[in-house]
């Protein structure tokens, strides 16, 4: 017979062993499931982190693209936050506002008043109370115009950001002024010769005129017509200069031959005023790279100027010489008094000196302006000097033999 006590003890031990084994199995299963879950969580976190990193990289890439686009825009862009602090300004705006960006970033807009070109912009934003507006023109300083637009961007119920765009319209405004001046001046300048032509034509209709009188009137009509053509050509040439269309046909030019050809065009005028043009070539002259048609216009304007203002029976001297890689041309003539206050404006558009108007009432005031722009378009330089002791005017032209 089995001892009941021994049986109970063995049964209890078996139960305890079973419970322990079951506990160990449960623990191992739980441990396996824990590590499996942890691995899945870790893998999921890794995946989410990789996706977040990829999204961040994409956002950064897009941000760089946007900044590159903004930096390369020809219009100025200024961004301000809800506190009206400047958070971004692109290079175009930096150039337009003539400022160092480090001086204005995260500064309040009213602190910009110490910078001259910001005055008009700050006033404009204040007048419009930071509400949206488009293409409002302002003059920031002397002869510098901007077209300004403001866009308010709502971030949430209490916060806004602001985007200001700037466009330099100085050239357009100057062109508008040129057009206005052109219309006004052309009407004024053409009215006088047209009136003279009308009177000459009226007289030609009279039957009592002698053949000599008729011949003189026809000659006057011809000269008046030539003057009108020159005026119109000056206006058209000035318009091309304003549009940046100066040089169009580069070739190798024999400068000596070009000057001789230009002088020969003025034989009638030279004989009429009984003046002399001396052309001196001091050394061997190289051919130069230039637009011969445009250079001829510049030389004609300078010779025109010399003939118009040289007193009768006097001399005009043109000196041509070569120095290093440059060609120098001097136009020297006796002249009427040029006021000191007028010297700085001698090449200005539409400018004519007081004494010049007394001598030659009709003129566009464009000849020297055109000549200067043509010479500078050829990477050259033109200088002016008036000697008050002997009353001689000198225009010195320097031209490179080859354009860079």
Coordinates of N, CA and C in Angstrom, one line a residue, residues 46-193:
X46 N 11.8 53.2 -37.0 CA 12.8 53.5 -38.0 C 12.2 53.9 -39.4
X47 N 11.1 53.2 -39.8 CA 10.5 53.6 -41.0 C 9.9 55.0 -41.0
X48 N 9.2 55.3 -39.8 CA 8.7 56.6 -39.6 C 9.8 57.7 -39.6
X49 N 10.9 57.4 -39.0 CA 12.0 58.3 -38.9 C 12.6 58.5 -40.3
X50 N 12.7 57.4 -41.1 CA 13.2 57.5 -42.4 C 12.3 58.4 -43.3
X51 N 11.0 58.2 -43.1 CA 10.0 58.9 -43.9 C 10.0 60.4 -43.5
X52 N 10.2 60.7 -42.1 CA 10.3 62.0 -41.7 C 11.6 62.7 -42.2
X53 N 12.7 61.9 -42.2 CA 13.9 62.5 -42.7 C 13.8 62.8 -44.2
X54 N 13.2 61.9 -44.9 CA 13.0 62.1 -46.4 C 12.1 63.3 -46.6
X55 N 11.0 63.4 -45.8 CA 10.1 64.6 -45.9 C 10.9 65.9 -45.6
X56 N 11.7 65.8 -44.6 CA 12.5 67.0 -44.2 C 13.5 67.4 -45.3
X57 N 14.2 66.3 -45.9 CA 15.1 66.6 -47.0 C 14.4 67.2 -48.2
X58 N 13.2 66.6 -48.5 CA 12.4 67.2 -49.6 C 12.0 68.6 -49.3
X59 N 11.5 68.9 -48.1 CA 11.1 70.2 -47.7 C 12.3 71.2 -47.8
X60 N 13.5 70.7 -47.4 CA 14.7 71.6 -47.4 C 15.1 71.8 -48.9
X61 N 15.0 70.8 -49.7 CA 15.3 70.9 -51.1 C 14.3 71.9 -51.8
X62 N 13.0 71.8 -51.5 CA 12.0 72.7 -52.0 C 12.3 74.1 -51.5
X63 N 12.7 74.2 -50.2 CA 13.0 75.5 -49.7 C 14.2 76.2 -50.4
X64 N 15.2 75.3 -50.7 CA 16.4 75.9 -51.4 C 16.0 76.3 -52.8
X65 N 15.1 75.5 -53.4 CA 14.6 75.9 -54.8 C 13.9 77.2 -54.7
X66 N 13.0 77.4 -53.7 CA 12.2 78.6 -53.6 C 13.2 79.8 -53.4
X67 N 14.2 79.6 -52.5 CA 15.1 80.6 -52.2 C 16.0 81.0 -53.4
X68 N 16.3 79.9 -54.2 CA 17.1 80.2 -55.4 C 16.3 81.0 -56.4
X69 N 15.0 80.6 -56.6 CA 14.1 81.3 -57.5 C 13.9 82.8 -57.0
X70 N 13.7 83.0 -55.7 CA 13.5 84.3 -55.2 C 14.8 85.1 -55.4
X71 N 16.0 84.5 -55.1 CA 17.3 85.2 -55.2 C 17.5 85.6 -56.7
X72 N 17.0 84.9 -57.6 CA 17.3 85.1 -59.0 C 16.2 85.9 -59.7
X73 N 15.2 86.3 -59.0 CA 14.1 87.1 -59.6 C 14.6 88.5 -59.9
X74 N 14.2 89.1 -61.0 CA 14.6 90.5 -61.3 C 13.8 91.5 -60.5
X75 N 12.7 91.1 -60.0 CA 11.9 92.0 -59.1 C 12.4 91.8 -57.7
X76 N 12.3 92.9 -56.9 CA 12.7 92.8 -55.5 C 11.6 92.2 -54.6
X77 N 12.0 91.4 -53.6 CA 11.1 90.7 -52.7 C 11.5 91.0 -51.3
X78 N 10.6 91.4 -50.5 CA 10.8 91.6 -49.0 C 9.7 91.0 -48.3
X79 N 10.1 90.1 -47.3 CA 9.1 89.4 -46.5 C 9.1 89.9 -45.1
X80 N 7.9 90.2 -44.5 CA 7.9 90.6 -43.1 C 6.9 89.7 -42.3
X81 N 7.3 89.6 -41.0 CA 6.4 88.7 -40.2 C 5.3 89.5 -39.6
X82 N 4.6 88.9 -38.6 CA 3.4 89.5 -38.1 C 3.7 90.8 -37.2
X83 N 5.0 90.8 -36.7 CA 5.4 92.0 -36.0 C 6.0 93.1 -36.9
X84 N 5.9 92.9 -38.2 CA 6.4 93.8 -39.2 C 7.9 93.9 -39.2
X85 N 8.5 92.8 -38.9 CA 10.0 92.7 -38.9 C 10.4 92.0 -40.3
X86 N 11.4 92.6 -40.9 CA 11.9 92.0 -42.2 C 12.6 90.7 -41.9
X87 N 12.1 89.6 -42.5 CA 12.7 88.3 -42.4 C 13.4 87.8 -43.6
X88 N 13.2 88.5 -44.7 CA 13.8 88.1 -46.0 C 13.9 89.2 -46.9
X89 N 15.0 89.4 -47.6 CA 15.1 90.4 -48.7 C 16.1 89.8 -49.7
X90 N 15.6 89.8 -51.0 CA 16.4 89.1 -52.0 C 17.4 90.1 -52.6
X91 N 18.4 89.6 -53.4 CA 19.5 90.5 -53.9 C 18.9 91.6 -54.8
X92 N 17.8 91.4 -55.5 CA 17.3 92.5 -56.4 C 16.8 93.6 -55.5
X93 N 16.1 93.3 -54.4 CA 15.6 94.3 -53.5 C 16.8 95.0 -52.8
X94 N 17.8 94.2 -52.4 CA 19.0 94.8 -51.8 C 19.6 95.9 -52.7
X95 N 19.7 95.6 -54.0 CA 20.3 96.5 -55.0 C 19.4 97.7 -55.1
X96 N 18.1 97.5 -55.3 CA 17.1 98.6 -55.5 C 17.1 99.6 -54.3
X97 N 17.2 99.0 -53.0 CA 17.1 99.8 -51.8 C 18.5 100.3 -51.4
X98 N 19.5 99.8 -52.1 CA 20.9 100.3 -51.8 C 21.2 100.1 -50.3
X99 N 21.2 98.9 -49.9 CA 21.4 98.6 -48.4 C 22.1 97.3 -48.2
X100 N 22.7 97.1 -47.0 CA 23.3 95.8 -46.6 C 22.2 95.1 -45.9
X101 N 21.9 93.8 -46.3 CA 20.8 93.1 -45.7 C 20.9 92.9 -44.2
X102 N 22.2 92.8 -43.7 CA 22.4 92.5 -42.3 C 22.0 93.7 -41.5
X103 N 21.9 94.9 -42.1 CA 21.4 96.1 -41.3 C 19.9 96.1 -41.1
X104 N 19.2 95.3 -41.8 CA 17.7 95.4 -41.7 C 17.0 94.1 -41.3
X105 N 17.6 93.0 -41.4 CA 16.9 91.7 -41.1 C 16.5 91.7 -39.6
X106 N 15.3 91.3 -39.4 CA 14.6 91.3 -38.0 C 14.5 92.6 -37.4
X107 N 14.6 93.7 -38.2 CA 14.4 95.0 -37.7 C 12.9 95.4 -38.0
X108 N 12.3 96.3 -37.1 CA 11.0 96.8 -37.4 C 11.0 97.7 -38.6
X109 N 9.9 97.7 -39.4 CA 9.9 98.4 -40.7 C 10.2 99.9 -40.5
X110 N 9.7 100.5 -39.3 CA 9.9 101.9 -39.1 C 11.3 102.3 -38.8
X111 N 12.1 101.3 -38.4 CA 13.6 101.5 -38.2 C 14.3 101.7 -39.5
X112 N 13.6 101.4 -40.6 CA 14.2 101.6 -42.0 C 14.3 103.1 -42.4
X113 N 13.6 103.9 -41.6 CA 13.6 105.3 -42.0 C 14.9 106.0 -42.1
X114 N 15.9 105.4 -41.4 CA 17.3 106.0 -41.5 C 18.0 105.7 -42.8
X115 N 17.4 104.8 -43.6 CA 17.9 104.5 -44.9 C 17.1 105.3 -46.0
X116 N 17.8 106.2 -46.7 CA 17.0 107.1 -47.6 C 16.0 106.5 -48.5
X117 N 16.3 105.3 -49.2 CA 15.4 104.8 -50.2 C 14.2 104.1 -49.5
X118 N 14.2 103.9 -48.2 CA 13.1 103.3 -47.5 C 12.0 104.3 -47.1
X119 N 12.3 105.6 -47.2 CA 11.4 106.6 -46.7 C 10.0 106.4 -47.4
X120 N 10.1 106.5 -48.7 CA 8.8 106.4 -49.5 C 8.1 105.1 -49.3
X121 N 8.8 104.0 -49.2 CA 8.2 102.7 -49.0 C 7.5 102.6 -47.6
X122 N 8.2 103.0 -46.6 CA 7.6 103.0 -45.2 C 6.3 103.8 -45.2
X123 N 6.4 105.0 -45.8 CA 5.2 105.9 -45.8 C 4.1 105.2 -46.6
X124 N 4.4 104.6 -47.7 CA 3.4 103.9 -48.5 C 2.7 102.8 -47.7
X125 N 3.5 102.0 -47.0 CA 2.9 100.9 -46.2 C 2.0 101.4 -45.1
X126 N 2.4 102.5 -44.5 CA 1.6 103.1 -43.4 C 0.3 103.7 -43.9
X127 N 0.4 104.4 -45.1 CA -0.8 105.0 -45.7 C -1.8 103.9 -46.0
X128 N -1.4 102.8 -46.5 CA -2.3 101.7 -46.9 C -2.7 100.8 -45.7
X129 N -2.1 101.1 -44.5 CA -2.4 100.3 -43.3 C -2.2 98.8 -43.5
X130 N -1.2 98.5 -44.2 CA -0.8 97.1 -44.4 C -1.9 96.3 -45.1
X131 N -2.7 96.9 -45.8 CA -3.7 96.2 -46.6 C -3.2 96.0 -48.0
X132 N -3.8 95.0 -48.7 CA -3.3 94.6 -50.1 C -3.4 95.8 -51.0
X133 N -2.3 96.0 -51.8 CA -2.4 97.0 -52.9 C -1.4 96.5 -54.0
X134 N -1.6 97.0 -55.2 CA -0.8 96.5 -56.4 C -0.3 97.7 -57.2
X135 N 0.9 97.6 -57.6 CA 1.6 98.5 -58.6 C 1.4 100.0 -58.3
X136 N 1.7 100.3 -57.1 CA 1.7 101.8 -56.7 C 3.1 102.3 -57.0
X137 N 3.2 103.4 -57.8 CA 4.5 104.0 -58.1 C 4.9 105.0 -57.1
X138 N 6.2 104.8 -56.7 CA 6.8 105.8 -55.7 C 8.2 106.2 -56.3
X139 N 8.6 107.5 -55.9 CA 9.9 108.0 -56.2 C 10.7 107.9 -54.9
X140 N 11.7 107.0 -54.9 CA 12.5 106.7 -53.6 C 13.5 107.8 -53.4
X141 N 14.2 108.2 -54.5 CA 15.1 109.4 -54.4 C 15.2 110.0 -55.8
X142 N 16.1 110.9 -56.0 CA 16.2 111.6 -57.3 C 16.2 110.6 -58.5
X143 N 15.2 110.7 -59.3 CA 15.1 109.9 -60.6 C 15.3 108.4 -60.4
X144 N 14.7 107.9 -59.3 CA 14.7 106.4 -59.1 C 13.3 106.0 -58.7
X145 N 12.6 105.3 -59.6 CA 11.2 105.0 -59.5 C 11.0 103.5 -59.2
X146 N 10.0 103.2 -58.3 CA 9.7 101.8 -58.0 C 8.2 101.6 -58.1
X147 N 7.8 100.4 -58.6 CA 6.4 100.0 -58.6 C 6.3 99.0 -57.4
X148 N 5.4 99.3 -56.5 CA 5.3 98.5 -55.2 C 4.0 97.8 -55.1
X149 N 4.0 96.5 -54.7 CA 2.8 95.7 -54.4 C 2.9 95.1 -53.0
X150 N 1.8 95.0 -52.3 CA 1.8 94.3 -51.0 C 0.8 93.2 -51.0
X151 N 1.1 92.0 -50.5 CA 0.2 90.9 -50.3 C 0.2 90.5 -48.9
X152 N -1.0 90.5 -48.2 CA -1.0 90.1 -46.8 C -1.4 88.6 -46.8
X153 N -0.6 87.8 -46.1 CA -0.8 86.3 -46.1 C -1.3 85.9 -44.7
X154 N -2.5 85.4 -44.6 CA -3.1 85.0 -43.3 C -2.5 83.6 -42.9
X155 N -1.9 83.6 -41.7 CA -1.3 82.3 -41.2 C -2.4 81.7 -40.3
X156 N -2.9 82.4 -39.3 CA -4.1 81.9 -38.5 C -4.9 83.1 -38.2
X157 N -5.8 82.9 -37.2 CA -6.8 84.0 -36.9 C -6.1 85.3 -36.4
X158 N -5.0 85.1 -35.7 CA -4.3 86.2 -35.1 C -3.0 86.7 -35.7
X159 N -2.5 85.9 -36.7 CA -1.2 86.2 -37.2 C -1.2 86.3 -38.8
X160 N -0.5 87.3 -39.3 CA -0.4 87.6 -40.7 C 1.1 87.7 -41.0
X161 N 1.5 87.4 -42.2 CA 2.8 87.7 -42.7 C 2.6 88.6 -44.0
X162 N 3.6 89.3 -44.5 CA 3.4 90.2 -45.5 C 4.5 90.1 -46.6
X163 N 4.1 90.2 -47.8 CA 5.1 90.0 -48.9 C 5.0 91.3 -49.8
X164 N 6.2 92.0 -49.8 CA 6.3 93.2 -50.6 C 7.1 92.9 -51.9
X165 N 6.6 93.3 -53.0 CA 7.4 93.1 -54.3 C 7.7 94.5 -54.8
X166 N 8.9 94.6 -55.4 CA 9.4 95.9 -55.9 C 9.8 95.7 -57.4
X167 N 9.5 96.6 -58.2 CA 10.0 96.6 -59.6 C 10.5 98.0 -60.0
X168 N 11.8 97.9 -60.5 CA 12.4 99.2 -60.9 C 11.8 99.6 -62.2
X169 N 11.1 100.8 -62.2 CA 10.5 101.3 -63.4 C 11.1 102.6 -63.8
X170 N 12.4 102.8 -63.4 CA 13.0 104.1 -63.7 C 13.2 104.3 -65.2
X171 N 13.6 103.2 -65.9 CA 13.8 103.3 -67.3 C 12.5 103.6 -68.0
X172 N 11.4 102.9 -67.6 CA 10.1 103.2 -68.3 C 9.7 104.7 -68.1
X173 N 9.9 105.2 -66.8 CA 9.6 106.6 -66.5 C 10.4 107.5 -67.4
X174 N 11.7 107.2 -67.5 CA 12.6 108.0 -68.3 C 12.2 108.0 -69.8
X175 N 11.8 106.8 -70.2 CA 11.3 106.7 -71.6 C 10.1 107.5 -71.9
X176 N 9.2 107.5 -70.9 CA 8.0 108.3 -71.0 C 8.3 109.8 -71.1
X177 N 9.3 110.2 -70.2 CA 9.8 111.6 -70.3 C 10.4 111.9 -71.6
X178 N 11.2 111.0 -72.1 CA 11.9 111.2 -73.4 C 10.8 111.3 -74.5
X179 N 9.8 110.5 -74.5 CA 8.7 110.6 -75.5 C 8.0 111.9 -75.4
X180 N 7.7 112.4 -74.1 CA 7.1 113.7 -73.9 C 8.0 114.8 -74.4
X181 N 9.3 114.7 -74.1 CA 10.2 115.7 -74.6 C 10.3 115.7 -76.1
X182 N 10.3 114.5 -76.6 CA 10.4 114.3 -78.1 C 9.3 115.0 -78.8
X183 N 8.1 114.8 -78.3 CA 6.9 115.4 -78.9 C 6.9 116.9 -78.8
X184 N 7.3 117.4 -77.6 CA 7.3 118.8 -77.3 C 8.4 119.5 -78.2
X185 N 9.6 118.9 -78.1 CA 10.7 119.5 -78.9 C 10.5 119.4 -80.4
X186 N 10.1 118.2 -80.8 CA 9.9 118.1 -82.3 C 8.9 119.1 -82.8
X187 N 7.8 119.2 -82.1 CA 6.8 120.2 -82.5 C 7.3 121.6 -82.6
X188 N 8.2 121.9 -81.5 CA 8.7 123.3 -81.5 C 9.8 123.5 -82.6
X189 N 10.7 122.5 -82.7 CA 11.8 122.6 -83.7 C 11.3 122.5 -85.2
X190 N 10.3 121.7 -85.4 CA 9.8 121.5 -86.8 C 8.9 122.7 -87.2
X191 N 8.3 123.3 -86.3 CA 7.4 124.4 -86.6 C 8.0 125.5 -87.4
X192 N 9.3 125.9 -86.9 CA 10.0 127.0 -87.6 C 10.3 126.7 -89.0
X193 N 11.0 125.6 -89.3 CA 11.3 125.3 -90.7 C 10.0 125.1 -91.6

